[in-house]
CSV table of C-alpha atoms in Angstrom, one decimal:
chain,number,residue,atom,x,y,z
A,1,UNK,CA,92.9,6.3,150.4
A,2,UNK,CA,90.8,5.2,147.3
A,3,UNK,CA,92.4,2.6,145.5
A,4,UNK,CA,93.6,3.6,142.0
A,5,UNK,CA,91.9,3.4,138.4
A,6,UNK,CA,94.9,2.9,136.3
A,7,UNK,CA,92.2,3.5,133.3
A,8,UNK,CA,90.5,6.6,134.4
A,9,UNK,CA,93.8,7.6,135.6
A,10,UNK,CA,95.3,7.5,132.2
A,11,UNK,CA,92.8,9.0,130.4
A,12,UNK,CA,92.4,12.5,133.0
A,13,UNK,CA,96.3,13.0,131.3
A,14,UNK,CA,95.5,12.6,128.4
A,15,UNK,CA,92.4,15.2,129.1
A,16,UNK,CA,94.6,17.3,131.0
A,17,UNK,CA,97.0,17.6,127.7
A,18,UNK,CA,94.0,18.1,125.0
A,19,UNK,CA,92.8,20.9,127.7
A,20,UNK,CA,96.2,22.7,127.9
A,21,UNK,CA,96.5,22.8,124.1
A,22,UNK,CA,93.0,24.8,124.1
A,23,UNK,CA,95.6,27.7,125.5
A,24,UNK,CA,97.5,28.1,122.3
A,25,UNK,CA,94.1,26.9,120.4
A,26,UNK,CA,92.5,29.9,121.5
A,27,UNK,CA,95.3,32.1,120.8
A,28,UNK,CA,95.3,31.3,117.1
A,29,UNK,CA,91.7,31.8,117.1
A,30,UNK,CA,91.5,34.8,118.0
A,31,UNK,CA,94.7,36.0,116.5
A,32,UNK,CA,93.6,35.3,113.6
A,33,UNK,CA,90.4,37.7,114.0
A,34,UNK,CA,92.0,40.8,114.9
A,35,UNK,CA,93.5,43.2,112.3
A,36,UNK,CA,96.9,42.7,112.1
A,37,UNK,CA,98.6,44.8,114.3
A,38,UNK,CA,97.2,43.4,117.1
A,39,UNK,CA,97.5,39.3,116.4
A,40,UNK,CA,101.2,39.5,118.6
A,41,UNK,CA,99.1,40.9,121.0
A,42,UNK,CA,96.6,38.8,121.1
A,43,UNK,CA,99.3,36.0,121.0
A,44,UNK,CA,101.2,37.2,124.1
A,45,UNK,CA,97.0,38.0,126.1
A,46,UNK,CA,96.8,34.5,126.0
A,47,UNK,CA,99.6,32.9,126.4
A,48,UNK,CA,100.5,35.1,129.3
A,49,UNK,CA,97.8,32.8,131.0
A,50,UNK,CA,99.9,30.1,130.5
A,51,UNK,CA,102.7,31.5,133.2
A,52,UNK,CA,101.0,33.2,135.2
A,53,UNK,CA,97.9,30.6,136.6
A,54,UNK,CA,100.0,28.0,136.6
A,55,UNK,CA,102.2,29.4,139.5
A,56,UNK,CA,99.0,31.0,141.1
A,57,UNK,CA,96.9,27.0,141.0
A,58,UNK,CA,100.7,25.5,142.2
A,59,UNK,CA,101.1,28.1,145.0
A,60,UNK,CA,97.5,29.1,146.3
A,61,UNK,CA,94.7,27.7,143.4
A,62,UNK,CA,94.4,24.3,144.2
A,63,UNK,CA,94.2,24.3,147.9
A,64,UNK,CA,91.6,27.5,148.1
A,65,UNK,CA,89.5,25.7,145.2
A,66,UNK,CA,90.0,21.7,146.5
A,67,UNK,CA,91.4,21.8,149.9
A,68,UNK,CA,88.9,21.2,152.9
A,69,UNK,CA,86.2,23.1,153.4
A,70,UNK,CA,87.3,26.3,155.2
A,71,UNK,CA,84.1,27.1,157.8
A,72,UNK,CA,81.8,24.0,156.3
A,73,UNK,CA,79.6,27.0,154.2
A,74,UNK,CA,81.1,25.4,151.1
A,75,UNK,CA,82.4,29.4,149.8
A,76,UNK,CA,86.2,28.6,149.7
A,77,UNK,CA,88.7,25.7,150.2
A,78,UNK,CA,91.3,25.9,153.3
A,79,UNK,CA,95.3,26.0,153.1
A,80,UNK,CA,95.9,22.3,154.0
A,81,UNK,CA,97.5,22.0,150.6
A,82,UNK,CA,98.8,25.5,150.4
A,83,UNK,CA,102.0,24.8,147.3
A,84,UNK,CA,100.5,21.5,147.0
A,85,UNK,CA,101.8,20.1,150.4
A,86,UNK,CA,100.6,16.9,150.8
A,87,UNK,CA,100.2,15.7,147.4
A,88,UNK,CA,102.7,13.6,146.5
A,89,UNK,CA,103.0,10.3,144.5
A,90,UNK,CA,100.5,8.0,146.5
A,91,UNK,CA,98.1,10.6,146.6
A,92,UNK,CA,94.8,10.1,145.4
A,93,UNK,CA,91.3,11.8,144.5
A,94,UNK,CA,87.9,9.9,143.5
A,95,UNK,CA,90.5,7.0,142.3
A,96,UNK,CA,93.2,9.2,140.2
A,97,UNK,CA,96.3,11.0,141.3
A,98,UNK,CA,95.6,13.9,142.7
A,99,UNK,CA,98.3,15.6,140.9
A,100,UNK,CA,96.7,14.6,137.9
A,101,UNK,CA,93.8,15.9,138.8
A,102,UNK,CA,95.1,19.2,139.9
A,103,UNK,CA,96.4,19.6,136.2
A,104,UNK,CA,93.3,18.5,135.2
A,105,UNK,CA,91.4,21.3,136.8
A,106,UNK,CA,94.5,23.9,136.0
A,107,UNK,CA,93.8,24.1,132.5
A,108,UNK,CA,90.4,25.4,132.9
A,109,UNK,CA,91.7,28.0,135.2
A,110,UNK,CA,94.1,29.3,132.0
A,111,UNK,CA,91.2,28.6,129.3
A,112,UNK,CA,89.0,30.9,131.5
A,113,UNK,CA,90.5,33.5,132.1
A,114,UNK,CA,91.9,33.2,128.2
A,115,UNK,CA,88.3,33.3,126.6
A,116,UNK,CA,88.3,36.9,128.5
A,117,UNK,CA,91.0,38.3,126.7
A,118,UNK,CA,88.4,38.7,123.1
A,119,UNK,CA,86.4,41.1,125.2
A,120,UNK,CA,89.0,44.2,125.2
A,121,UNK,CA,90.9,43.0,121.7
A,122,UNK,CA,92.8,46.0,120.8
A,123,UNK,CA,92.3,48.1,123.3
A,124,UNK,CA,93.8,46.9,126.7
A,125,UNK,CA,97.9,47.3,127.6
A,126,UNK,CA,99.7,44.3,128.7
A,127,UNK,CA,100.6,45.6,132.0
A,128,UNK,CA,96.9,46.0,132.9
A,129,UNK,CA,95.9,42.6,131.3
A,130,UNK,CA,98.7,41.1,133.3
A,131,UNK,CA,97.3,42.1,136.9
A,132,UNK,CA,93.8,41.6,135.9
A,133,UNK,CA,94.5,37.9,134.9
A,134,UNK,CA,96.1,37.2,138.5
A,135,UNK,CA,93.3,39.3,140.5
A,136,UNK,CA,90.6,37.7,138.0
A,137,UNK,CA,92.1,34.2,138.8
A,138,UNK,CA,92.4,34.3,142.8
A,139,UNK,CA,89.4,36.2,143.1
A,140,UNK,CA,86.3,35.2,140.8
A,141,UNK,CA,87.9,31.4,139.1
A,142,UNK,CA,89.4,30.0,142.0
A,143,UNK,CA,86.0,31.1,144.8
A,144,UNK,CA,83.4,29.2,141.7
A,145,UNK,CA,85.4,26.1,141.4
A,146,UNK,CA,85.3,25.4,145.0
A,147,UNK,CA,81.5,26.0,144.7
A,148,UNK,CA,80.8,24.4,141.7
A,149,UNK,CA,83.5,21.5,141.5
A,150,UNK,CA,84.3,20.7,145.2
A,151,UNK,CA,82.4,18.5,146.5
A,152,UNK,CA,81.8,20.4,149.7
A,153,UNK,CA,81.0,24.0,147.4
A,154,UNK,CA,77.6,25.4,148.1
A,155,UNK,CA,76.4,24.8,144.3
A,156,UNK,CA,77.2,21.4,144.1
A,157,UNK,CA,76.4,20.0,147.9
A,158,UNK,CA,73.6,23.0,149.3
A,159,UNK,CA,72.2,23.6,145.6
A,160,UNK,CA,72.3,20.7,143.5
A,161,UNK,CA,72.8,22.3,140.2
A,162,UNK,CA,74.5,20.0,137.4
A,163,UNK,CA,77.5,21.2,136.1
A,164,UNK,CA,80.3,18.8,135.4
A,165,UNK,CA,82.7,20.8,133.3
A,166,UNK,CA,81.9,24.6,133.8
A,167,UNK,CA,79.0,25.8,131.8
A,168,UNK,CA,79.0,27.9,135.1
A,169,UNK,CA,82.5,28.3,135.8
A,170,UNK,CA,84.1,28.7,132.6
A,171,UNK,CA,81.4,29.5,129.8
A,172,UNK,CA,79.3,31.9,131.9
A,173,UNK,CA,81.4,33.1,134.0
A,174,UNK,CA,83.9,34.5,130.9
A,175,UNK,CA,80.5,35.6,129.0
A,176,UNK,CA,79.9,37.9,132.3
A,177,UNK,CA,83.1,38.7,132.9
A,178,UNK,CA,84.1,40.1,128.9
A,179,UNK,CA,80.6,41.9,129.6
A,180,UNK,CA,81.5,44.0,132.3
A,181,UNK,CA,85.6,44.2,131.4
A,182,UNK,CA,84.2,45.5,128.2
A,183,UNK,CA,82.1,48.1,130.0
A,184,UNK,CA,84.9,49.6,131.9
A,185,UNK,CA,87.7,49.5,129.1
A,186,UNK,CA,85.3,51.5,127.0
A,187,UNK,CA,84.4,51.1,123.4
A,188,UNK,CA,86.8,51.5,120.2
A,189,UNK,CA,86.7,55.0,118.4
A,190,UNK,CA,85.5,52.9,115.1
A,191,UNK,CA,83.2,50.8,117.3
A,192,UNK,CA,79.4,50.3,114.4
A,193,UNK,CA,81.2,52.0,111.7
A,194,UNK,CA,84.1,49.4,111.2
A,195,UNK,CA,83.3,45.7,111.2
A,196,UNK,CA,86.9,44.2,112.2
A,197,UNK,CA,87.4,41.7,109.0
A,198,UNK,CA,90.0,38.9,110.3
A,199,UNK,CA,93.5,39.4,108.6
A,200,UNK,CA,94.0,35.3,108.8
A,201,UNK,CA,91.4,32.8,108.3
A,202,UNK,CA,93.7,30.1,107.7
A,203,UNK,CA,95.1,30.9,111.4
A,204,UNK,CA,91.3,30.9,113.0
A,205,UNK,CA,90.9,27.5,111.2
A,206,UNK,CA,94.0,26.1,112.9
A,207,UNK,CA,92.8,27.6,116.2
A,208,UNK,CA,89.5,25.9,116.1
A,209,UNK,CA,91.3,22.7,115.1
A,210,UNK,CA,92.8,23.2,118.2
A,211,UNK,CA,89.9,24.2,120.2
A,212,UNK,CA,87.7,21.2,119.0
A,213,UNK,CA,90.5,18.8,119.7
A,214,UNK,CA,90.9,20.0,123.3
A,215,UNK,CA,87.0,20.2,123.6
A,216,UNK,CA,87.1,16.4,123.9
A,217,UNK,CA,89.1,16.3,126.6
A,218,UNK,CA,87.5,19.1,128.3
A,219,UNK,CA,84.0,18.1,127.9
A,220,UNK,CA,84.7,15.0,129.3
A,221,UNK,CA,87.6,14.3,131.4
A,222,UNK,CA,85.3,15.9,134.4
A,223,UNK,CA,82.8,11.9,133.8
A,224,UNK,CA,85.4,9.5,135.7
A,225,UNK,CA,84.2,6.8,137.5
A,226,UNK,CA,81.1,6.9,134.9
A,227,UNK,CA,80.7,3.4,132.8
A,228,UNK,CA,79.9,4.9,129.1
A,229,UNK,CA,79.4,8.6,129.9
A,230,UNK,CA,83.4,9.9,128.6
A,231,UNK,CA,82.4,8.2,125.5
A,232,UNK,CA,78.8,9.5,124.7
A,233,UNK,CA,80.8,12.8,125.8
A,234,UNK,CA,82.9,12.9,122.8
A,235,UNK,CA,79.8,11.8,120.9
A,236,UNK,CA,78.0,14.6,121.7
A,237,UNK,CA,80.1,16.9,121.6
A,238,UNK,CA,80.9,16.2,117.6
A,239,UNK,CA,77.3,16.0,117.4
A,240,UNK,CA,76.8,19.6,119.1
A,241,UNK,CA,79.3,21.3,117.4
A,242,UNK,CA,78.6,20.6,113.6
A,243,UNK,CA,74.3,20.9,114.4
A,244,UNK,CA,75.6,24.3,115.5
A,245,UNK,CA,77.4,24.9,112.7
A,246,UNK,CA,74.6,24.1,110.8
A,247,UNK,CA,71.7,26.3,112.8
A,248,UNK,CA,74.6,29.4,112.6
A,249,UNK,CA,74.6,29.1,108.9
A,250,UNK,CA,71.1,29.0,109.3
A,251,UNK,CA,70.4,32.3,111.0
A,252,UNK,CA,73.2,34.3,108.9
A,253,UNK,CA,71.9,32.9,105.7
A,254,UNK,CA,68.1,34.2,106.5
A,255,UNK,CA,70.1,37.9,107.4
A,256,UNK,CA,72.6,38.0,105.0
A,257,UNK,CA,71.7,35.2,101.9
A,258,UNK,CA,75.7,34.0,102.6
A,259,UNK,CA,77.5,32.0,104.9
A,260,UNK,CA,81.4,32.5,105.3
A,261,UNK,CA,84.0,30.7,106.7
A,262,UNK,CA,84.4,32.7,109.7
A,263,UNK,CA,80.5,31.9,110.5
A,264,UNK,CA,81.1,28.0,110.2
A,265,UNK,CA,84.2,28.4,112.6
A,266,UNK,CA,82.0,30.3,115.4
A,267,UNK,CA,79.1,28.3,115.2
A,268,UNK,CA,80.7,25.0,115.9
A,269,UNK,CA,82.2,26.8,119.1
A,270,UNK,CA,78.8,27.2,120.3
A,271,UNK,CA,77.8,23.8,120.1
A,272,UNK,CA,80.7,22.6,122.2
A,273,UNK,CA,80.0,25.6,125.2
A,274,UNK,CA,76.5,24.4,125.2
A,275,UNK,CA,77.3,20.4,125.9
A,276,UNK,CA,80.0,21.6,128.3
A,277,UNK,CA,77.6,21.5,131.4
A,278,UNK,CA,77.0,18.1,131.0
A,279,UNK,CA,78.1,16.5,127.7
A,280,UNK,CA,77.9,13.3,128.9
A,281,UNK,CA,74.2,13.0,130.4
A,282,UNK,CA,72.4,13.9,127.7
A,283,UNK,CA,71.4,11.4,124.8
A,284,UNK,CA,72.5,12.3,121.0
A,285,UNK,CA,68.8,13.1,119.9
A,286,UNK,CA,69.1,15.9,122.4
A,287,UNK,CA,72.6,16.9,121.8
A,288,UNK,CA,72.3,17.5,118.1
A,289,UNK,CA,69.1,20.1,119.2
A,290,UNK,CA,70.6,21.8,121.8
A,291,UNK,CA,74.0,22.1,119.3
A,292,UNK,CA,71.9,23.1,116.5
A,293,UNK,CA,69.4,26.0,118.9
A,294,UNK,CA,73.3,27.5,120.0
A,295,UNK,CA,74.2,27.9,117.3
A,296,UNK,CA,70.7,29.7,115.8
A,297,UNK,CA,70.9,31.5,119.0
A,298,UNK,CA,74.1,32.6,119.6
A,299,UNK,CA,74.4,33.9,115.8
A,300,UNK,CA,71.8,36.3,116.8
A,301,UNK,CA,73.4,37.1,120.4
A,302,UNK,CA,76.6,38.3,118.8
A,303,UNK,CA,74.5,41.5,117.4
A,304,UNK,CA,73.2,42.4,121.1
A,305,UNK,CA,76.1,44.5,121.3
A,306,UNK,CA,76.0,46.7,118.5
A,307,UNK,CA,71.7,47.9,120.0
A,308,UNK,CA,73.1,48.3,123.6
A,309,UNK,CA,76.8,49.8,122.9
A,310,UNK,CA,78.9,47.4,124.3
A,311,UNK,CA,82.2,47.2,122.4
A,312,UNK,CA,82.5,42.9,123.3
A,313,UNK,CA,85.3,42.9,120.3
A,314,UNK,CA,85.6,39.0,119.6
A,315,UNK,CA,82.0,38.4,120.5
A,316,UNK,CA,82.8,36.5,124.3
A,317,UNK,CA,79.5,37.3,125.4
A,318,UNK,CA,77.0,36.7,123.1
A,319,UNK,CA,79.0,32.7,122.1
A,320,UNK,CA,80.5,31.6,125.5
A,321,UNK,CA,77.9,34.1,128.2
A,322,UNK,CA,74.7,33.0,126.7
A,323,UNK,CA,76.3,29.0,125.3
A,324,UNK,CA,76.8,28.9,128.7
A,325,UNK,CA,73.4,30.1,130.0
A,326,UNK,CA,71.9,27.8,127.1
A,327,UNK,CA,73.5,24.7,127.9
A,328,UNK,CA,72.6,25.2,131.9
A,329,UNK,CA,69.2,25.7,131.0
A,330,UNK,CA,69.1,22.8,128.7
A,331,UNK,CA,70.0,20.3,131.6
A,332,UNK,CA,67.4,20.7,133.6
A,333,UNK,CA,65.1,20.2,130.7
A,334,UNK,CA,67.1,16.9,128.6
A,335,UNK,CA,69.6,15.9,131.6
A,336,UNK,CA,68.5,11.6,131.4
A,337,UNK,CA,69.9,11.4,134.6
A,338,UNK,CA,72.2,8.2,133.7
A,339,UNK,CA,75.4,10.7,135.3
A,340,UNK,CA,74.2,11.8,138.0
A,341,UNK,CA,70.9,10.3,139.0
A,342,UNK,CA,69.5,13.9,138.6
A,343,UNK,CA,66.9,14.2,135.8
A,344,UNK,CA,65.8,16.8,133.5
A,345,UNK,CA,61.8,18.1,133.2
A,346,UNK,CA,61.4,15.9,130.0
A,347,UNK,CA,62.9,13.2,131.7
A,348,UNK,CA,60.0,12.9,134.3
A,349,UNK,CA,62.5,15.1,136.9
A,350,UNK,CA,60.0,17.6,137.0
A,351,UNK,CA,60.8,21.1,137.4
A,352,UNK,CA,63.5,20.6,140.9
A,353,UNK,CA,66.8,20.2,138.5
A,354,UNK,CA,65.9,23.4,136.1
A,355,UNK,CA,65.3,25.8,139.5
A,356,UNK,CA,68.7,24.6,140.5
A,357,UNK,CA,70.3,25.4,137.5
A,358,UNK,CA,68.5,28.5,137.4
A,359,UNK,CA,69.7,29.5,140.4
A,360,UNK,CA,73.0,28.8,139.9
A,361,UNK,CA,73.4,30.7,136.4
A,362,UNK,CA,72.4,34.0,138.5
A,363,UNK,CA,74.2,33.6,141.0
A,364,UNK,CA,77.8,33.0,138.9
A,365,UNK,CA,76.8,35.2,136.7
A,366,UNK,CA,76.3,38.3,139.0
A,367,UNK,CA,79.1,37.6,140.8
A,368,UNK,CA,81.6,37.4,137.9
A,369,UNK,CA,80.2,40.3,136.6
A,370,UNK,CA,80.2,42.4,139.8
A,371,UNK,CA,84.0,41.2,140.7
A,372,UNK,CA,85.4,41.9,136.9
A,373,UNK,CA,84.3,45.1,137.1
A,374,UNK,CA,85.8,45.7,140.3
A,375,UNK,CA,88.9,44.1,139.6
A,376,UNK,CA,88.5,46.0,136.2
A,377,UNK,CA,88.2,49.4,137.7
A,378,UNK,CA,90.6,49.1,140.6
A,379,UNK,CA,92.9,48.0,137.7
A,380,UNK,CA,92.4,50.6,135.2
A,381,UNK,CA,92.8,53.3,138.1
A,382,UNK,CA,96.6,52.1,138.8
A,383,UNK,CA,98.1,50.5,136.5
A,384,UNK,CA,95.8,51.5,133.4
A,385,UNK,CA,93.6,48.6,131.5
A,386,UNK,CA,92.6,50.9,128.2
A,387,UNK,CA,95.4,51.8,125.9
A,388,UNK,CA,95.2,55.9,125.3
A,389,UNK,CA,92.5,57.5,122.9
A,390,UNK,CA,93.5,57.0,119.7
A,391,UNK,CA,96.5,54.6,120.3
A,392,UNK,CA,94.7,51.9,119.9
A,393,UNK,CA,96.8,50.5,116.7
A,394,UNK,CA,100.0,52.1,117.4
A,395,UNK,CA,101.6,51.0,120.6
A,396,UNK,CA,104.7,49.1,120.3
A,397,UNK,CA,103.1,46.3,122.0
A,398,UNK,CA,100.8,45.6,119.0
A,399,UNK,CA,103.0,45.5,116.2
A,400,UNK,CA,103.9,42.7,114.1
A,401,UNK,CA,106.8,42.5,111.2
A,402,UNK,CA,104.7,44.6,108.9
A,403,UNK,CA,106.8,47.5,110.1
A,404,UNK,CA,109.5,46.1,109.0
A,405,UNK,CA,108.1,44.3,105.7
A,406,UNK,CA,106.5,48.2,104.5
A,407,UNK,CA,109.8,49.5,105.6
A,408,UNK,CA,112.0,46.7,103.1
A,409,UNK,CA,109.3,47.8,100.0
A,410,UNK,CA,109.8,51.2,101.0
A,411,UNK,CA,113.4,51.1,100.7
A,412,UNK,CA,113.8,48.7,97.4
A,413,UNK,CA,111.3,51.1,95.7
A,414,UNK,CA,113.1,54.1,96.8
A,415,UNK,CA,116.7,52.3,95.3
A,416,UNK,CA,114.7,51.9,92.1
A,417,UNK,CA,113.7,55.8,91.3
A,418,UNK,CA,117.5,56.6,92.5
A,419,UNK,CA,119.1,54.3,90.3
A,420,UNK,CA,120.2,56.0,86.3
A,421,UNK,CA,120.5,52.5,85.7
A,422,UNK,CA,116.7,49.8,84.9
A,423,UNK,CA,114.3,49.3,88.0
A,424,UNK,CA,115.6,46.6,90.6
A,425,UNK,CA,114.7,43.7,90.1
A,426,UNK,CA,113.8,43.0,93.0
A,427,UNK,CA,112.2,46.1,94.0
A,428,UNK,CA,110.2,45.6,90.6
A,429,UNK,CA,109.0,42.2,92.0
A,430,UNK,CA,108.0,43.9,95.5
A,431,UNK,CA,105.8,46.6,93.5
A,432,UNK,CA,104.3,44.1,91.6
A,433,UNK,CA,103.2,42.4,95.4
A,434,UNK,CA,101.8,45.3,96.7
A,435,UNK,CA,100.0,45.7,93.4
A,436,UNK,CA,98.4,42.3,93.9
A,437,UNK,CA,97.5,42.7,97.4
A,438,UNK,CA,95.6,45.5,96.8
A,439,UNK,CA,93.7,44.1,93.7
A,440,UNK,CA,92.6,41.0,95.8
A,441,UNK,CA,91.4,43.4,98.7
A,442,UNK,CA,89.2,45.6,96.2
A,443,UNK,CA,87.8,42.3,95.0
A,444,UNK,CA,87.1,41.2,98.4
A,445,UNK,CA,85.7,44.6,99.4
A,446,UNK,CA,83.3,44.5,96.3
A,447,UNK,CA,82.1,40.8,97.1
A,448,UNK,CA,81.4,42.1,100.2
């Protein structure tokens, strides 16, 4: 049993927290770009992740992804810790608890399959969503972190590719995934000729606070054992995420001469996919360029969808697919090797570490891709993954206290013409809200 790194030890909890938050992070941030009768949707799409990997990483997760080998071909743990037998108190992995690091590894399991949910915004029931997230889970996540995380996994031992917090796993793997989920849900009736226009950018601001707060932890909680490497982590990250702020603004500015708020929020998510391969292993010269190409990149990814016809509503693939495919590349060309011993082709490693990564952002990505759609099409033939034509915005599942709000106005205005007596007061002051909410959305629309 390895002895015990009360400091590393201490610091995996507090990077399992920051991760977990990333859950309800993400929920806000895309909540708050959907129209709003789809936010409690949205809401519920994510947080339904919550619940339901948790019990599948307690019950069967950890042990198919972390337990021994099953066979020695490095494809999928065995059932040695099948509801976490065997993993109590004294036990240990790589000098932490190993319930720790369970956590640890659970909340990217709920982020992943999370970042999927922006693919089929709007459009997907519950009930459909639900059974995807456990088949998606057991199927596709819990098969790539045994090969990517485990030490005995074919990517990591037989391969070699670099990938220390899931540029693979999480970032490519949900870019493929919301690609091919996308493609089998179908596209939105007012998919090219409605831009959606978020009904809260104050709530995708307090998401990305969120997001960028957990980043930190998930970036970096994956270095242990690693003198210096949590902390030029964090560095990087920060680093990453406001250069690709800055190269997003960049590439919308040339299209559009103006750079909103929403742009700002979506570039700095770029930066952080693109240092999640290997945030720590790269020096800050490097992780401000790499931060600032995402984001120049990715700004121009997001319009992929509109020349091929794939309706990818909150834009998973073109930021997290190709961050993800952009940050793997960008290891085997910066990677200084202090991690892992394992340099990049700048870095004198010649061209050994970028094949490897090559190779391993194929292989992921097809088989995410091929398995979502599977999963999505076995799905959407039983229990139904697309919401009926034209329904879109009008299942109870999607509705919000609007109803109820227009209902109140409705009813106060009605009172008023009924009345012999002067206008309601209060029904006076509701008109007089509605009139304002409409001037300030024609002054929006003609800024536009």
């Amino acid at each position: 049993m390895t002895a015990l790194d009360t400091g590393n030890s201490a610091w995996l909890m507090m990077a399992a927290a920051m991760v977990l938050l990333m859950a309800p992070g993400l929920a806000f941030f895309y909540g708050g770009m959907v129209k709003t009768s789809q936010v409690i949707a949205m809401l519920k799409m994510c947080f339904v992740c919550l619940v339901l990997v948790t019990i599948i990483w307690f019950s069967v997760g950890y042990t198919l992804a972390f337990g021994t080998d099953a066979g020695g071909l490095g494809v999928i743990g065995g059932l040695n810790h099948l509801f976490m037998s065997g993993v109590g108190m004294d036990a240990t992995t790589g000098g932490v608890p190993t319930v720790i690091f369970s956590v640890f590894h659970m909340s990217f399991a709920i982020v992943t399959v999370a970042l999927i949910s922006g693919s089929v915004a709007g459009r997907a029931t519950m009930r459909g969503w639900i059974v995807f997230v456990c088949a998606w889970t057991l199927l596709v996540y819990i098969p790539m972190a045994h090969w990517v995380f485990a030490p005995d996994g074919w990517v990591a031992k037989q391969v070699g590719a670099v990938d220390f917090s899931g540029g693979t796993v999480v970032e490519l793997s949900s870019g493929a995934a919301g690609l091919a989920l996308a493609l089998v849900a179908g596209r939105r009736q007012d998919f090219e000729r409605t831009k959606i226009r978020p009904h809260n950018l104050p709530l995708v601001v307090i998401g990305l606070s969120l997001l960028w707060f957990g980043w930190f932890g998930f970036n970096t909680g994956s270095s242990l054992g690693t003198p210096g490497a949590a902390a030029m982590g964090v560095m990087n990250t920060q680093l990453a995420a406001g250069a690709a702020m800055a190269g997003w603004a960049v590439t919308v500015y040339l299209r559009t001469r103006k750079v909103g708020l929403l742009d700002m929020c979506m570039g700095a998510v770029t930066g952080m996919v693109a240092m999640t391969p290997l945030a720590g292993g790269v020096n800050m010269m490097w992780a401000a360029i790499i931060g600032f190409l995402a984001g120049l990149t990715c700004a121009f990814a997001i319009s992929w969808k509109y020349r091929f016809g794939v309706d990818d509503t909150l834009d998973v693939v073109g930021i997290h697919g190709w961050g993800g495919l952009f940050g793997m590349v960008m290891v085997g060309l910066a990677a200084t090797g202090a991690m892992t011993g394992k340099k990049g082709l700048f870095y004198g490693g010649g061209w050994d570490l970028l094949g490897k990564q090559l190779v391993a952002v194929l292989v992921l990505g097809l088989f995410s891709f091929g398995m979502t759609a599977l999963i999505g099409k076995v799905v959407d033939l039983t229990v139904g993954l697309r919401q009926p034509s034209g329904a879109e915005e009008h299942e109870q599942v999607y509705q919000n206290d609007w109803d109820v709000q227009f209902k109140e106005i409705a009813d106060a205005l009605r009172g008023s013409v009924d009345s012999a007596d002067k206008p309601d007061p209060d029904a006076s002051a509701l008109l007089d809200q509605v009139r304002r909410m409409l001037a300030a959305d024609d002054r929006e629309h003609l800024a536009d």
